[in-house]
Every structure is written in C-alpha cells, then in structure tokens.
Amino acid sequence: MKIILIIMRYLLVGHGFISTHVAEYLFQRHEVKITYRNMNPVKEAYAKVLSGRAELIRVSPEEEEFKKLVDWSDVVVSFVGEIAGDENKLRKANVEVPSAIAKMVKGKPMVHLTGMLGYTGVNVKPELPHLKDLHPDTPFERSKAEAERVLMKISREQGFPLILIRPTLVYGKYGAHVQFVTIYKMSKRGIIPSLPFSFNAVSATDLAKVIEYFVERKETTYFYATECDPVNVTRFFELMREGLGKRGGLRVPVPEGLAKAVLPSYVRSLLKYTKSTFDCSACKEVINELSFREDEIRKNAVFLMELEKQGKLIPT
C-alpha cells in the first residue's frame, strides 16, 4: 500500500459505526472533526472511543457553524444516509442532505458513502458510463442512485473531486447496527443458525484506508468497496461466540424460504445481492492482504457485551 505523508484536516459528517472506525484510523496522521445531530447511549460509547482522537461537534448542515467547518476542512467525508423508511425520508437523508453539503465544498475533495444500487451478477464492476443500464428496484436503491447522479452533476459544475464509494456489507469491532446485535444475542445463547446466504463484505478499518488513499489522489471516481471473497452469514455467529469465549452451540439449519419469511423487509430486499459478487480491485489497490478480518467480529462481540453490561445495548 502506498504510504501517505500528507497531513490533512478531515471533516466527517455523521457520527456512527463506520465513521468511528474511520476517525480512529485517520487520527494517527490527520486532524479529524466529526459532526452529529443527536447522541444516544451507543453514540456516547463511540464518543468515548474517539476521546482525544477526534473532536465531536453537534451541528446540522443547515447551520452557519457547519459551513465554517467545511471551510476549515481539506476534505469532507459524508456518512449521511438511511437504509429504511418511506420515500420522502430516504430522499431527504440520501439525496437532499448530501447535495446540500456538496454545494458548500468549493474545490476540495468530497467523499460520499453511497450503497448498492441494484446491479447484480458475477464480479460486478463499476459501470461505464456512470449509472448506465441501472434499474433500481427499491426506494433505497432509487434514492442512492439519485444521490450519485446529483452529486456528480454538482461536482462537474463546481469543479471538485468526488469520490463515490459503494461499500458492500460493512463490519467492524464497533458494530451496533441491529443485525450485529441480533447475531450477538443469538450467539450468546448458543444458537448458531446455518444460513444459505453469503455476502461480499468489507472491514470498516479497511474502508478507512481506502478513503485516505483515494482522497490523496484527488480524482473523481466511483467504485465498490469490498473484499474479493464472499463470507457466509453463519460465520458471523461462530466468530461472535468465539469472541465471548464460548465454543460449540446449537446448530439450526434454516432453509432459504424460512429465513426470507422472518427477516425485516429492508433486509429481504438485500438478499438478491447474496447471489452476486462485486469487483474488489479498488480495495486491492490499497490493501495488500485483503481478506475477511475475523478478529474484528470477535472484538465486536466484546464491545457489544460491554454495552450490554452498561445497559446500552440499543440497536442503531
């Protein structure tokens, strides 16, 4: 991996699971500030992780103070977005807010974490031209596709480098999204469902390295952020249990039809991606040993156990 020596001022918009990992990595070489709208017990735990590493500032993009932070920064990284809700909620979070931020950037690089847009297949590569032959199925996919289209337009008009990153399933040692909490609770009880699903995934820490690398290049680009080999969902349960210092467990075969029936609707809509793989070349350009980071899932179990002991195990 290329060694980056340039010290930069990073403004991370959105305080959560992924931005915590990114800030923890970036602070070793850069100055980092994170904006947030509200705080909850899990975000308080993230803030504790980042104490002395990044400055957290409560401010909304609509406020004048936010514009001053954009002016202060050398690069803006947007983690703003929602995965569930009605079309109006998704459009506001996934399109309107990132677009408003982009209009403040004024020449500096902007990174935006987007999402899976509906493309499926084997080793799916970034399409040429951008968004060619796209037919999104869900409100989430439509909002993310519209965001990419609008941000590209603003980037061209205002002349700043735009880096659109499409991560696959993001995991890490501080994961507290509902799927990780569910896996933790079942693993703690010794229930290991044998599921027929495999996803392309990417470590949040590797994602941080990818962000840093492409920011330094200062070129407009869009790509998938993923490891090369899919991982079976059952492996997450096994590793969580190992992280808790336990072995074995009750193996429960779960047919695909039953799994689909009990999953939340927004998760069911993602299952089509389990039959696809995605181009890992962008991550391989940055990460010498790109592979599934099993120890991060074990550490995630410990993190969630500590949240539970503190009465803060609230899925985000």
PDB file of C-alpha atoms in Angstrom:
ATOM      1  CA  MET A   1       0.000   0.000   0.000  1.00  0.00           C
ATOM      2  CA  LYS A   2       1.239   3.494  -0.819  1.00  0.00           C
ATOM      3  CA  ILE A   3       2.410   5.420   2.262  1.00  0.00           C
ATOM      4  CA  ILE A   4       0.619   8.750   2.651  1.00  0.00           C
ATOM      5  CA  LEU A   5       2.523  11.502   4.442  1.00  0.00           C
ATOM      6  CA  ILE A   6       0.235  14.454   3.750  1.00  0.00           C
ATOM      7  CA  ILE A   7      -1.420  15.748   6.916  1.00  0.00           C
ATOM      8  CA  MET A   8      -4.979  16.836   6.188  1.00  0.00           C
ATOM      9  CA  ARG A   9      -7.997  18.213   8.026  1.00  0.00           C
ATOM     10  CA  TYR A  10     -10.862  15.742   7.698  1.00  0.00           C
ATOM     11  CA  LEU A  11     -14.465  16.708   8.349  1.00  0.00           C
ATOM     12  CA  LEU A  12     -16.575  13.576   8.850  1.00  0.00           C
ATOM     13  CA  VAL A  13     -20.301  14.270   8.567  1.00  0.00           C
ATOM     14  CA  GLY A  14     -22.228  11.773  10.662  1.00  0.00           C
ATOM     15  CA  HIS A  15     -21.277  10.131  13.956  1.00  0.00           C
ATOM     16  CA  GLY A  16     -21.836   6.398  13.881  1.00  0.00           C
ATOM     17  CA  PHE A  17     -20.437   2.913  13.458  1.00  0.00           C
ATOM     18  CA  ILE A  18     -18.469   3.433  10.235  1.00  0.00           C
ATOM     19  CA  SER A  19     -17.269   6.971  10.922  1.00  0.00           C
ATOM     20  CA  THR A  20     -15.949   5.864  14.333  1.00  0.00           C
ATOM     21  CA  HIS A  21     -13.664   3.307  12.668  1.00  0.00           C
ATOM     22  CA  VAL A  22     -12.628   5.827  10.004  1.00  0.00           C
ATOM     23  CA  ALA A  23     -11.816   8.514  12.581  1.00  0.00           C
ATOM     24  CA  GLU A  24      -9.891   6.042  14.753  1.00  0.00           C
ATOM     25  CA  TYR A  25      -7.687   5.221  11.772  1.00  0.00           C
ATOM     26  CA  LEU A  26      -7.289   8.741  10.352  1.00  0.00           C
ATOM     27  CA  PHE A  27      -6.364  10.497  13.594  1.00  0.00           C
ATOM     28  CA  GLN A  28      -2.954   8.788  13.547  1.00  0.00           C
ATOM     29  CA  ARG A  29      -1.890  11.090  10.688  1.00  0.00           C
ATOM     30  CA  HIS A  30      -4.583  13.713  10.322  1.00  0.00           C
ATOM     31  CA  GLU A  31      -6.757  16.184  12.206  1.00  0.00           C
ATOM     32  CA  VAL A  32     -10.330  14.921  12.445  1.00  0.00           C
ATOM     33  CA  LYS A  33     -13.614  16.580  13.340  1.00  0.00           C
ATOM     34  CA  ILE A  34     -16.985  14.798  13.326  1.00  0.00           C
ATOM     35  CA  THR A  35     -20.387  16.430  13.179  1.00  0.00           C
ATOM     36  CA  TYR A  36     -23.534  14.907  14.630  1.00  0.00           C
ATOM     37  CA  ARG A  37     -27.178  15.860  15.123  1.00  0.00           C
ATOM     38  CA  ASN A  38     -28.006  13.860  18.236  1.00  0.00           C
ATOM     39  CA  MET A  39     -26.499  11.492  20.773  1.00  0.00           C
ATOM     40  CA  ASN A  40     -27.718   8.170  22.155  1.00  0.00           C
ATOM     41  CA  PRO A  41     -26.107   5.606  24.504  1.00  0.00           C
ATOM     42  CA  VAL A  42     -24.325   3.779  21.653  1.00  0.00           C
ATOM     43  CA  LYS A  43     -23.029   7.017  20.150  1.00  0.00           C
ATOM     44  CA  GLU A  44     -21.824   8.002  23.616  1.00  0.00           C
ATOM     45  CA  ALA A  45     -19.773   4.796  23.594  1.00  0.00           C
ATOM     46  CA  TYR A  46     -18.382   5.747  20.177  1.00  0.00           C
ATOM     47  CA  ALA A  47     -17.534   9.196  21.533  1.00  0.00           C
ATOM     48  CA  LYS A  48     -15.598   7.566  24.361  1.00  0.00           C
ATOM     49  CA  VAL A  49     -13.612   5.516  21.820  1.00  0.00           C
ATOM     50  CA  LEU A  50     -12.711   8.735  19.990  1.00  0.00           C
ATOM     51  CA  SER A  51     -11.842  10.798  23.075  1.00  0.00           C
ATOM     52  CA  GLY A  52      -8.532  12.543  22.394  1.00  0.00           C
ATOM     53  CA  ARG A  53      -8.593  11.335  18.789  1.00  0.00           C
ATOM     54  CA  ALA A  54     -11.314  13.384  17.118  1.00  0.00           C
ATOM     55  CA  GLU A  55     -13.375  16.438  18.013  1.00  0.00           C
ATOM     56  CA  LEU A  56     -17.130  15.851  18.020  1.00  0.00           C
ATOM     57  CA  ILE A  57     -19.318  18.854  17.223  1.00  0.00           C
ATOM     58  CA  ARG A  58     -23.100  18.952  17.461  1.00  0.00           C
ATOM     59  CA  VAL A  59     -24.263  20.853  14.404  1.00  0.00           C
ATOM     60  CA  SER A  60     -26.585  20.373  11.426  1.00  0.00           C
ATOM     61  CA  PRO A  61     -25.688  21.098   7.788  1.00  0.00           C
ATOM     62  CA  GLU A  62     -28.332  23.855   7.800  1.00  0.00           C
ATOM     63  CA  GLU A  63     -26.414  25.870  10.415  1.00  0.00           C
ATOM     64  CA  GLU A  64     -23.819  28.541   9.700  1.00  0.00           C
ATOM     65  CA  GLU A  65     -21.347  26.806  12.012  1.00  0.00           C
ATOM     66  CA  PHE A  66     -21.388  23.789   9.687  1.00  0.00           C
ATOM     67  CA  LYS A  67     -20.320  25.947   6.734  1.00  0.00           C
ATOM     68  CA  LYS A  68     -17.388  27.222   8.803  1.00  0.00           C
ATOM     69  CA  LEU A  69     -16.323  23.629   9.465  1.00  0.00           C
ATOM     70  CA  VAL A  70     -16.449  22.859   5.730  1.00  0.00           C
ATOM     71  CA  ASP A  71     -14.259  25.913   5.104  1.00  0.00           C
ATOM     72  CA  TRP A  72     -11.844  24.683   7.793  1.00  0.00           C
ATOM     73  CA  SER A  73     -11.501  21.248   6.248  1.00  0.00           C
ATOM     74  CA  ASP A  74      -9.282  19.926   3.470  1.00  0.00           C
ATOM     75  CA  VAL A  75     -11.692  17.093   2.704  1.00  0.00           C
ATOM     76  CA  VAL A  76     -15.327  16.356   3.553  1.00  0.00           C
ATOM     77  CA  VAL A  77     -16.482  12.763   4.067  1.00  0.00           C
ATOM     78  CA  SER A  78     -20.252  12.234   4.123  1.00  0.00           C
ATOM     79  CA  PHE A  79     -21.659   9.265   6.042  1.00  0.00           C
ATOM     80  CA  VAL A  80     -25.169  10.705   5.878  1.00  0.00           C
ATOM     81  CA  GLY A  81     -27.899   8.269   4.888  1.00  0.00           C
ATOM     82  CA  GLU A  82     -30.786   6.000   5.840  1.00  0.00           C
ATOM     83  CA  ILE A  83     -31.489   2.409   4.833  1.00  0.00           C
ATOM     84  CA  ALA A  84     -35.158   2.197   5.807  1.00  0.00           C
ATOM     85  CA  GLY A  85     -38.223   4.424   5.793  1.00  0.00           C
ATOM     86  CA  ASP A  86     -40.650   5.909   3.311  1.00  0.00           C
ATOM     87  CA  GLU A  87     -39.525   7.501   0.058  1.00  0.00           C
ATOM     88  CA  ASN A  88     -39.634  11.037   1.464  1.00  0.00           C
ATOM     89  CA  LYS A  89     -37.451  10.126   4.446  1.00  0.00           C
ATOM     90  CA  LEU A  90     -34.988   8.258   2.227  1.00  0.00           C
ATOM     91  CA  ARG A  91     -34.809  11.062  -0.309  1.00  0.00           C
ATOM     92  CA  LYS A  92     -34.136  13.704   2.335  1.00  0.00           C
ATOM     93  CA  ALA A  93     -31.384  11.705   4.042  1.00  0.00           C
ATOM     94  CA  ASN A  94     -29.824  10.097   0.975  1.00  0.00           C
ATOM     95  CA  VAL A  95     -30.192  12.872  -1.605  1.00  0.00           C
ATOM     96  CA  GLU A  96     -31.057  16.275  -0.202  1.00  0.00           C
ATOM     97  CA  VAL A  97     -28.628  16.444   2.721  1.00  0.00           C
ATOM     98  CA  PRO A  98     -25.548  15.152   0.804  1.00  0.00           C
ATOM     99  CA  SER A  99     -26.405  17.510  -2.060  1.00  0.00           C
ATOM    100  CA  ALA A 100     -26.575  20.488   0.303  1.00  0.00           C
ATOM    101  CA  ILE A 101     -23.182  19.532   1.706  1.00  0.00           C
ATOM    102  CA  ALA A 102     -21.690  19.181  -1.781  1.00  0.00           C
ATOM    103  CA  LYS A 103     -22.715  22.735  -2.650  1.00  0.00           C
ATOM    104  CA  MET A 104     -20.516  24.014   0.222  1.00  0.00           C
ATOM    105  CA  VAL A 105     -17.371  22.085  -0.723  1.00  0.00           C
ATOM    106  CA  LYS A 106     -15.783  24.621  -3.121  1.00  0.00           C
ATOM    107  CA  GLY A 107     -12.938  22.751  -4.783  1.00  0.00           C
ATOM    108  CA  LYS A 108     -11.785  20.324  -2.102  1.00  0.00           C
ATOM    109  CA  PRO A 109     -12.288  16.541  -2.339  1.00  0.00           C
ATOM    110  CA  MET A 110     -15.603  15.157  -1.158  1.00  0.00           C
ATOM    111  CA  VAL A 111     -16.164  11.511  -0.285  1.00  0.00           C
ATOM    112  CA  HIS A 112     -19.679  10.107  -0.099  1.00  0.00           C
ATOM    113  CA  LEU A 113     -20.567   6.605   1.046  1.00  0.00           C
ATOM    114  CA  THR A 114     -23.404   5.554  -1.164  1.00  0.00           C
ATOM    115  CA  GLY A 115     -24.737   1.975  -1.390  1.00  0.00           C
ATOM    116  CA  MET A 116     -25.785  -0.932  -3.531  1.00  0.00           C
ATOM    117  CA  LEU A 117     -27.798   0.437  -6.419  1.00  0.00           C
ATOM    118  CA  GLY A 118     -29.373  -2.688  -7.861  1.00  0.00           C
ATOM    119  CA  TYR A 119     -26.630  -4.036 -10.119  1.00  0.00           C
ATOM    120  CA  THR A 120     -26.221  -7.801  -9.736  1.00  0.00           C
ATOM    121  CA  GLY A 121     -24.125 -10.508 -11.366  1.00  0.00           C
ATOM    122  CA  VAL A 122     -20.699 -12.069 -11.099  1.00  0.00           C
ATOM    123  CA  ASN A 123     -17.790  -9.743 -10.312  1.00  0.00           C
ATOM    124  CA  VAL A 124     -19.940  -6.660 -10.908  1.00  0.00           C
ATOM    125  CA  LYS A 125     -17.691  -3.769 -11.950  1.00  0.00           C
ATOM    126  CA  PRO A 126     -18.338  -0.026 -11.924  1.00  0.00           C
ATOM    127  CA  GLU A 127     -20.454   0.679 -14.976  1.00  0.00           C
ATOM    128  CA  LEU A 128     -19.347   2.889 -17.868  1.00  0.00           C
ATOM    129  CA  PRO A 129     -20.669   5.474 -18.293  1.00  0.00           C
ATOM    130  CA  HIS A 130     -21.808   6.255 -14.753  1.00  0.00           C
ATOM    131  CA  LEU A 131     -25.205   4.652 -13.918  1.00  0.00           C
ATOM    132  CA  LYS A 132     -25.533   3.006 -17.340  1.00  0.00           C
ATOM    133  CA  ASP A 133     -28.319   0.381 -17.572  1.00  0.00           C
ATOM    134  CA  LEU A 134     -29.400   0.983 -13.980  1.00  0.00           C
ATOM    135  CA  HIS A 135     -32.875  -0.196 -12.958  1.00  0.00           C
ATOM    136  CA  PRO A 136     -33.190   0.182  -9.168  1.00  0.00           C
ATOM    137  CA  ASP A 137     -35.979  -1.862  -7.563  1.00  0.00           C
ATOM    138  CA  THR A 138     -36.381  -0.386  -4.083  1.00  0.00           C
ATOM    139  CA  PRO A 139     -36.874   3.118  -2.660  1.00  0.00           C
ATOM    140  CA  PHE A 140     -33.429   2.808  -1.028  1.00  0.00           C
ATOM    141  CA  GLU A 141     -31.734   1.946  -4.324  1.00  0.00           C
ATOM    142  CA  ARG A 142     -33.563   4.730  -6.147  1.00  0.00           C
ATOM    143  CA  SER A 143     -32.543   7.301  -3.546  1.00  0.00           C
ATOM    144  CA  LYS A 144     -28.892   6.224  -3.634  1.00  0.00           C
ATOM    145  CA  ALA A 145     -28.820   6.267  -7.438  1.00  0.00           C
ATOM    146  CA  GLU A 146     -30.370   9.737  -7.492  1.00  0.00           C
ATOM    147  CA  ALA A 147     -27.779  10.903  -4.959  1.00  0.00           C
ATOM    148  CA  GLU A 148     -24.921   9.679  -7.132  1.00  0.00           C
ATOM    149  CA  ARG A 149     -26.407  11.394 -10.183  1.00  0.00           C
ATOM    150  CA  VAL A 150     -26.975  14.707  -8.397  1.00  0.00           C
ATOM    151  CA  LEU A 151     -23.581  14.710  -6.668  1.00  0.00           C
ATOM    152  CA  MET A 152     -21.807  14.018  -9.957  1.00  0.00           C
ATOM    153  CA  LYS A 153     -23.611  16.991 -11.502  1.00  0.00           C
ATOM    154  CA  ILE A 154     -22.646  19.306  -8.629  1.00  0.00           C
ATOM    155  CA  SER A 155     -19.052  18.050  -8.805  1.00  0.00           C
ATOM    156  CA  ARG A 156     -18.822  18.876 -12.517  1.00  0.00           C
ATOM    157  CA  GLU A 157     -20.416  22.286 -12.096  1.00  0.00           C
ATOM    158  CA  GLN A 158     -18.296  23.323  -9.110  1.00  0.00           C
ATOM    159  CA  GLY A 159     -15.068  21.569 -10.103  1.00  0.00           C
ATOM    160  CA  PHE A 160     -14.226  19.448  -7.059  1.00  0.00           C
ATOM    161  CA  PRO A 161     -13.070  15.797  -6.958  1.00  0.00           C
ATOM    162  CA  LEU A 162     -15.928  13.488  -5.957  1.00  0.00           C
ATOM    163  CA  ILE A 163     -15.245  10.006  -4.598  1.00  0.00           C
ATOM    164  CA  LEU A 164     -18.353   7.815  -4.537  1.00  0.00           C
ATOM    165  CA  ILE A 165     -17.793   4.628  -2.557  1.00  0.00           C
ATOM    166  CA  ARG A 166     -20.256   1.744  -2.748  1.00  0.00           C
ATOM    167  CA  PRO A 167     -19.478  -0.482   0.240  1.00  0.00           C
ATOM    168  CA  THR A 168     -20.844  -3.986   0.479  1.00  0.00           C
ATOM    169  CA  LEU A 169     -21.715  -5.335   3.964  1.00  0.00           C
ATOM    170  CA  VAL A 170     -19.590  -3.251   6.369  1.00  0.00           C
ATOM    171  CA  TYR A 171     -18.477  -4.861   9.621  1.00  0.00           C
ATOM    172  CA  GLY A 172     -16.075  -3.887  12.392  1.00  0.00           C
ATOM    173  CA  LYS A 173     -15.251  -4.100  16.063  1.00  0.00           C
ATOM    174  CA  TYR A 174     -17.742  -1.356  16.993  1.00  0.00           C
ATOM    175  CA  GLY A 175     -20.727  -2.645  15.003  1.00  0.00           C
ATOM    176  CA  ALA A 176     -24.008  -1.960  16.807  1.00  0.00           C
ATOM    177  CA  HIS A 177     -26.495  -1.994  13.952  1.00  0.00           C
ATOM    178  CA  VAL A 178     -29.492  -4.213  14.524  1.00  0.00           C
ATOM    179  CA  GLN A 179     -28.087  -7.130  12.524  1.00  0.00           C
ATOM    180  CA  PHE A 180     -24.923  -7.289  14.643  1.00  0.00           C
ATOM    181  CA  VAL A 181     -26.878  -7.001  17.892  1.00  0.00           C
ATOM    182  CA  THR A 182     -29.177  -9.821  16.752  1.00  0.00           C
ATOM    183  CA  ILE A 183     -26.201 -12.023  15.867  1.00  0.00           C
ATOM    184  CA  TYR A 184     -24.611 -11.238  19.236  1.00  0.00           C
ATOM    185  CA  LYS A 185     -27.727 -12.119  21.243  1.00  0.00           C
ATOM    186  CA  MET A 186     -28.285 -15.399  19.432  1.00  0.00           C
ATOM    187  CA  SER A 187     -24.607 -16.368  19.659  1.00  0.00           C
ATOM    188  CA  LYS A 188     -24.565 -15.599  23.374  1.00  0.00           C
ATOM    189  CA  ARG A 189     -27.464 -18.023  23.840  1.00  0.00           C
ATOM    190  CA  GLY A 190     -25.604 -20.650  21.853  1.00  0.00           C
ATOM    191  CA  ILE A 191     -27.860 -20.556  18.790  1.00  0.00           C
ATOM    192  CA  ILE A 192     -25.921 -20.837  15.525  1.00  0.00           C
ATOM    193  CA  PRO A 193     -28.276 -20.767  12.529  1.00  0.00           C
ATOM    194  CA  SER A 194     -26.899 -22.426   9.409  1.00  0.00           C
ATOM    195  CA  LEU A 195     -27.941 -19.919   6.760  1.00  0.00           C
ATOM    196  CA  PRO A 196     -27.640 -20.338   2.995  1.00  0.00           C
ATOM    197  CA  PHE A 197     -26.557 -16.731   2.418  1.00  0.00           C
ATOM    198  CA  SER A 198     -23.119 -15.323   1.606  1.00  0.00           C
ATOM    199  CA  PHE A 199     -22.316 -11.635   1.168  1.00  0.00           C
ATOM    200  CA  ASN A 200     -19.395  -9.668  -0.115  1.00  0.00           C
ATOM    201  CA  ALA A 201     -18.225  -7.675   2.912  1.00  0.00           C
ATOM    202  CA  VAL A 202     -15.624  -5.091   3.874  1.00  0.00           C
ATOM    203  CA  SER A 203     -13.968  -4.135   7.146  1.00  0.00           C
ATOM    204  CA  ALA A 204     -14.687  -0.578   8.318  1.00  0.00           C
ATOM    205  CA  THR A 205     -10.969  -0.179   9.058  1.00  0.00           C
ATOM    206  CA  ASP A 206     -10.020  -1.220   5.527  1.00  0.00           C
ATOM    207  CA  LEU A 207     -12.663   1.202   4.294  1.00  0.00           C
ATOM    208  CA  ALA A 208     -10.865   3.965   6.204  1.00  0.00           C
ATOM    209  CA  LYS A 209      -7.615   3.117   4.408  1.00  0.00           C
ATOM    210  CA  VAL A 210      -9.402   3.207   1.069  1.00  0.00           C
ATOM    211  CA  ILE A 211     -10.864   6.645   1.840  1.00  0.00           C
ATOM    212  CA  GLU A 212      -7.469   8.054   2.757  1.00  0.00           C
ATOM    213  CA  TYR A 213      -5.826   6.644  -0.367  1.00  0.00           C
ATOM    214  CA  PHE A 214      -8.385   7.934  -2.858  1.00  0.00           C
ATOM    215  CA  VAL A 215      -8.594  11.340  -1.174  1.00  0.00           C
ATOM    216  CA  GLU A 216      -4.876  11.772  -1.743  1.00  0.00           C
ATOM    217  CA  ARG A 217      -5.353  11.016  -5.465  1.00  0.00           C
ATOM    218  CA  LYS A 218      -7.875  13.862  -5.767  1.00  0.00           C
ATOM    219  CA  GLU A 219      -9.680  12.331  -8.740  1.00  0.00           C
ATOM    220  CA  THR A 220     -13.392  11.904  -9.335  1.00  0.00           C
ATOM    221  CA  THR A 221     -14.209   8.208  -9.210  1.00  0.00           C
ATOM    222  CA  TYR A 222     -16.811   5.657  -8.168  1.00  0.00           C
ATOM    223  CA  PHE A 223     -16.254   2.044  -7.173  1.00  0.00           C
ATOM    224  CA  TYR A 224     -17.259  -0.873  -4.966  1.00  0.00           C
ATOM    225  CA  ALA A 225     -15.502  -1.240  -1.628  1.00  0.00           C
ATOM    226  CA  THR A 226     -15.376  -4.943  -0.869  1.00  0.00           C
ATOM    227  CA  GLU A 227     -13.264  -7.949  -0.127  1.00  0.00           C
ATOM    228  CA  CYS A 228     -12.892 -10.367  -3.018  1.00  0.00           C
ATOM    229  CA  ASP A 229     -14.435 -13.475  -1.467  1.00  0.00           C
ATOM    230  CA  PRO A 230     -17.981 -13.579  -0.046  1.00  0.00           C
ATOM    231  CA  VAL A 231     -18.427 -14.736   3.552  1.00  0.00           C
ATOM    232  CA  ASN A 232     -21.268 -16.949   4.750  1.00  0.00           C
ATOM    233  CA  VAL A 233     -23.503 -15.241   7.292  1.00  0.00           C
ATOM    234  CA  THR A 234     -23.204 -18.226   9.641  1.00  0.00           C
ATOM    235  CA  ARG A 235     -19.532 -17.384  10.138  1.00  0.00           C
ATOM    236  CA  PHE A 236     -20.509 -14.147  11.910  1.00  0.00           C
ATOM    237  CA  PHE A 237     -22.423 -16.178  14.531  1.00  0.00           C
ATOM    238  CA  GLU A 238     -19.481 -18.545  15.044  1.00  0.00           C
ATOM    239  CA  LEU A 239     -16.995 -15.696  15.467  1.00  0.00           C
ATOM    240  CA  MET A 240     -19.227 -13.754  17.841  1.00  0.00           C
ATOM    241  CA  ARG A 241     -19.456 -16.843  20.034  1.00  0.00           C
ATOM    242  CA  GLU A 242     -15.679 -17.256  19.943  1.00  0.00           C
ATOM    243  CA  GLY A 243     -15.297 -13.594  20.933  1.00  0.00           C
ATOM    244  CA  LEU A 244     -17.399 -14.326  24.017  1.00  0.00           C
ATOM    245  CA  GLY A 245     -15.010 -17.137  24.943  1.00  0.00           C
ATOM    246  CA  LYS A 246     -17.503 -19.862  24.126  1.00  0.00           C
ATOM    247  CA  ARG A 247     -17.392 -22.865  21.839  1.00  0.00           C
ATOM    248  CA  GLY A 248     -19.954 -25.083  20.199  1.00  0.00           C
ATOM    249  CA  GLY A 249     -23.612 -24.157  20.250  1.00  0.00           C
ATOM    250  CA  LEU A 250     -26.848 -25.442  18.821  1.00  0.00           C
ATOM    251  CA  ARG A 251     -26.667 -25.648  15.024  1.00  0.00           C
ATOM    252  CA  VAL A 252     -30.045 -24.863  13.498  1.00  0.00           C
ATOM    253  CA  PRO A 253     -30.452 -25.362   9.730  1.00  0.00           C
ATOM    254  CA  VAL A 254     -32.583 -22.541   8.329  1.00  0.00           C
ATOM    255  CA  PRO A 255     -33.969 -23.051   4.806  1.00  0.00           C
ATOM    256  CA  GLU A 256     -33.811 -20.042   2.496  1.00  0.00           C
ATOM    257  CA  GLY A 257     -37.599 -19.705   2.316  1.00  0.00           C
ATOM    258  CA  LEU A 258     -37.992 -19.597   6.103  1.00  0.00           C
ATOM    259  CA  ALA A 259     -35.145 -17.114   6.501  1.00  0.00           C
ATOM    260  CA  LYS A 260     -36.753 -14.799   3.966  1.00  0.00           C
ATOM    261  CA  ALA A 261     -40.110 -15.037   5.733  1.00  0.00           C
ATOM    262  CA  VAL A 262     -38.811 -13.897   9.134  1.00  0.00           C
ATOM    263  CA  LEU A 263     -36.370 -11.196   8.025  1.00  0.00           C
ATOM    264  CA  PRO A 264     -37.354  -7.499   8.072  1.00  0.00           C
ATOM    265  CA  SER A 265     -38.421  -6.168   4.678  1.00  0.00           C
ATOM    266  CA  TYR A 266     -35.362  -3.942   4.223  1.00  0.00           C
ATOM    267  CA  VAL A 267     -33.097  -6.954   4.857  1.00  0.00           C
ATOM    268  CA  ARG A 268     -35.087  -9.171   2.474  1.00  0.00           C
ATOM    269  CA  SER A 269     -34.546  -6.593  -0.258  1.00  0.00           C
ATOM    270  CA  LEU A 270     -30.776  -7.084   0.119  1.00  0.00           C
ATOM    271  CA  LEU A 271     -30.880 -10.856  -0.317  1.00  0.00           C
ATOM    272  CA  LYS A 272     -30.603 -10.560  -4.094  1.00  0.00           C
ATOM    273  CA  TYR A 273     -27.015  -9.449  -3.526  1.00  0.00           C
ATOM    274  CA  THR A 274     -26.170 -12.792  -1.905  1.00  0.00           C
ATOM    275  CA  LYS A 275     -26.182 -14.330  -5.370  1.00  0.00           C
ATOM    276  CA  SER A 276     -23.759 -11.714  -6.720  1.00  0.00           C
ATOM    277  CA  THR A 277     -20.103 -10.808  -6.298  1.00  0.00           C
ATOM    278  CA  PHE A 278     -18.546  -7.390  -6.708  1.00  0.00           C
ATOM    279  CA  ASP A 279     -15.316  -6.014  -8.088  1.00  0.00           C
ATOM    280  CA  CYS A 280     -12.641  -5.790  -5.370  1.00  0.00           C
ATOM    281  CA  SER A 281      -9.913  -4.147  -7.473  1.00  0.00           C
ATOM    282  CA  ALA A 282     -10.187  -0.711  -5.813  1.00  0.00           C
ATOM    283  CA  CYS A 283      -9.613  -2.203  -2.361  1.00  0.00           C
ATOM    284  CA  LYS A 284      -6.844  -4.481  -3.629  1.00  0.00           C
ATOM    285  CA  GLU A 285      -5.080  -1.382  -4.936  1.00  0.00           C
ATOM    286  CA  VAL A 286      -4.876  -0.154  -1.350  1.00  0.00           C
ATOM    287  CA  ILE A 287      -4.846  -3.239   0.909  1.00  0.00           C
ATOM    288  CA  ASN A 288      -2.007  -5.702   0.397  1.00  0.00           C
ATOM    289  CA  GLU A 289      -3.705  -8.562   2.264  1.00  0.00           C
ATOM    290  CA  LEU A 290      -7.369  -8.039   1.543  1.00  0.00           C
ATOM    291  CA  SER A 291      -9.358 -10.681   3.415  1.00  0.00           C
ATOM    292  CA  PHE A 292     -12.168 -11.198   5.894  1.00  0.00           C
ATOM    293  CA  ARG A 293     -10.977  -9.812   9.253  1.00  0.00           C
ATOM    294  CA  GLU A 294     -12.295 -12.496  11.609  1.00  0.00           C
ATOM    295  CA  ASP A 295     -10.769 -10.924  14.696  1.00  0.00           C
ATOM    296  CA  GLU A 296     -12.843  -7.769  14.185  1.00  0.00           C
ATOM    297  CA  ILE A 297     -16.020  -9.828  14.638  1.00  0.00           C
ATOM    298  CA  ARG A 298     -14.617 -11.377  17.832  1.00  0.00           C
ATOM    299  CA  LYS A 299     -13.806  -7.879  19.120  1.00  0.00           C
ATOM    300  CA  ASN A 300     -17.274  -6.732  18.100  1.00  0.00           C
ATOM    301  CA  ALA A 301     -18.753  -9.363  20.427  1.00  0.00           C
ATOM    302  CA  VAL A 302     -16.688  -7.974  23.327  1.00  0.00           C
ATOM    303  CA  PHE A 303     -17.786  -4.413  22.505  1.00  0.00           C
ATOM    304  CA  LEU A 304     -21.449  -5.428  22.464  1.00  0.00           C
ATOM    305  CA  MET A 305     -21.030  -7.382  25.706  1.00  0.00           C
ATOM    306  CA  GLU A 306     -19.680  -4.242  27.383  1.00  0.00           C
ATOM    307  CA  LEU A 307     -22.610  -2.210  26.057  1.00  0.00           C
ATOM    308  CA  GLU A 308     -24.982  -4.814  27.465  1.00  0.00           C
ATOM    309  CA  LYS A 309     -23.303  -4.698  30.890  1.00  0.00           C
ATOM    310  CA  GLN A 310     -23.780  -0.915  30.879  1.00  0.00           C
ATOM    311  CA  GLY A 311     -27.412  -1.180  29.808  1.00  0.00           C
ATOM    312  CA  LYS A 312     -26.626   0.500  26.496  1.00  0.00           C
ATOM    313  CA  LEU A 313     -27.247  -2.323  24.029  1.00  0.00           C
ATOM    314  CA  ILE A 314     -29.610  -0.360  21.813  1.00  0.00           C
ATOM    315  CA  PRO A 315     -29.546  -1.333  18.108  1.00  0.00           C
ATOM    316  CA  THR A 316     -28.807   1.621  15.823  1.00  0.00           C
TER     317      THR A 316
END
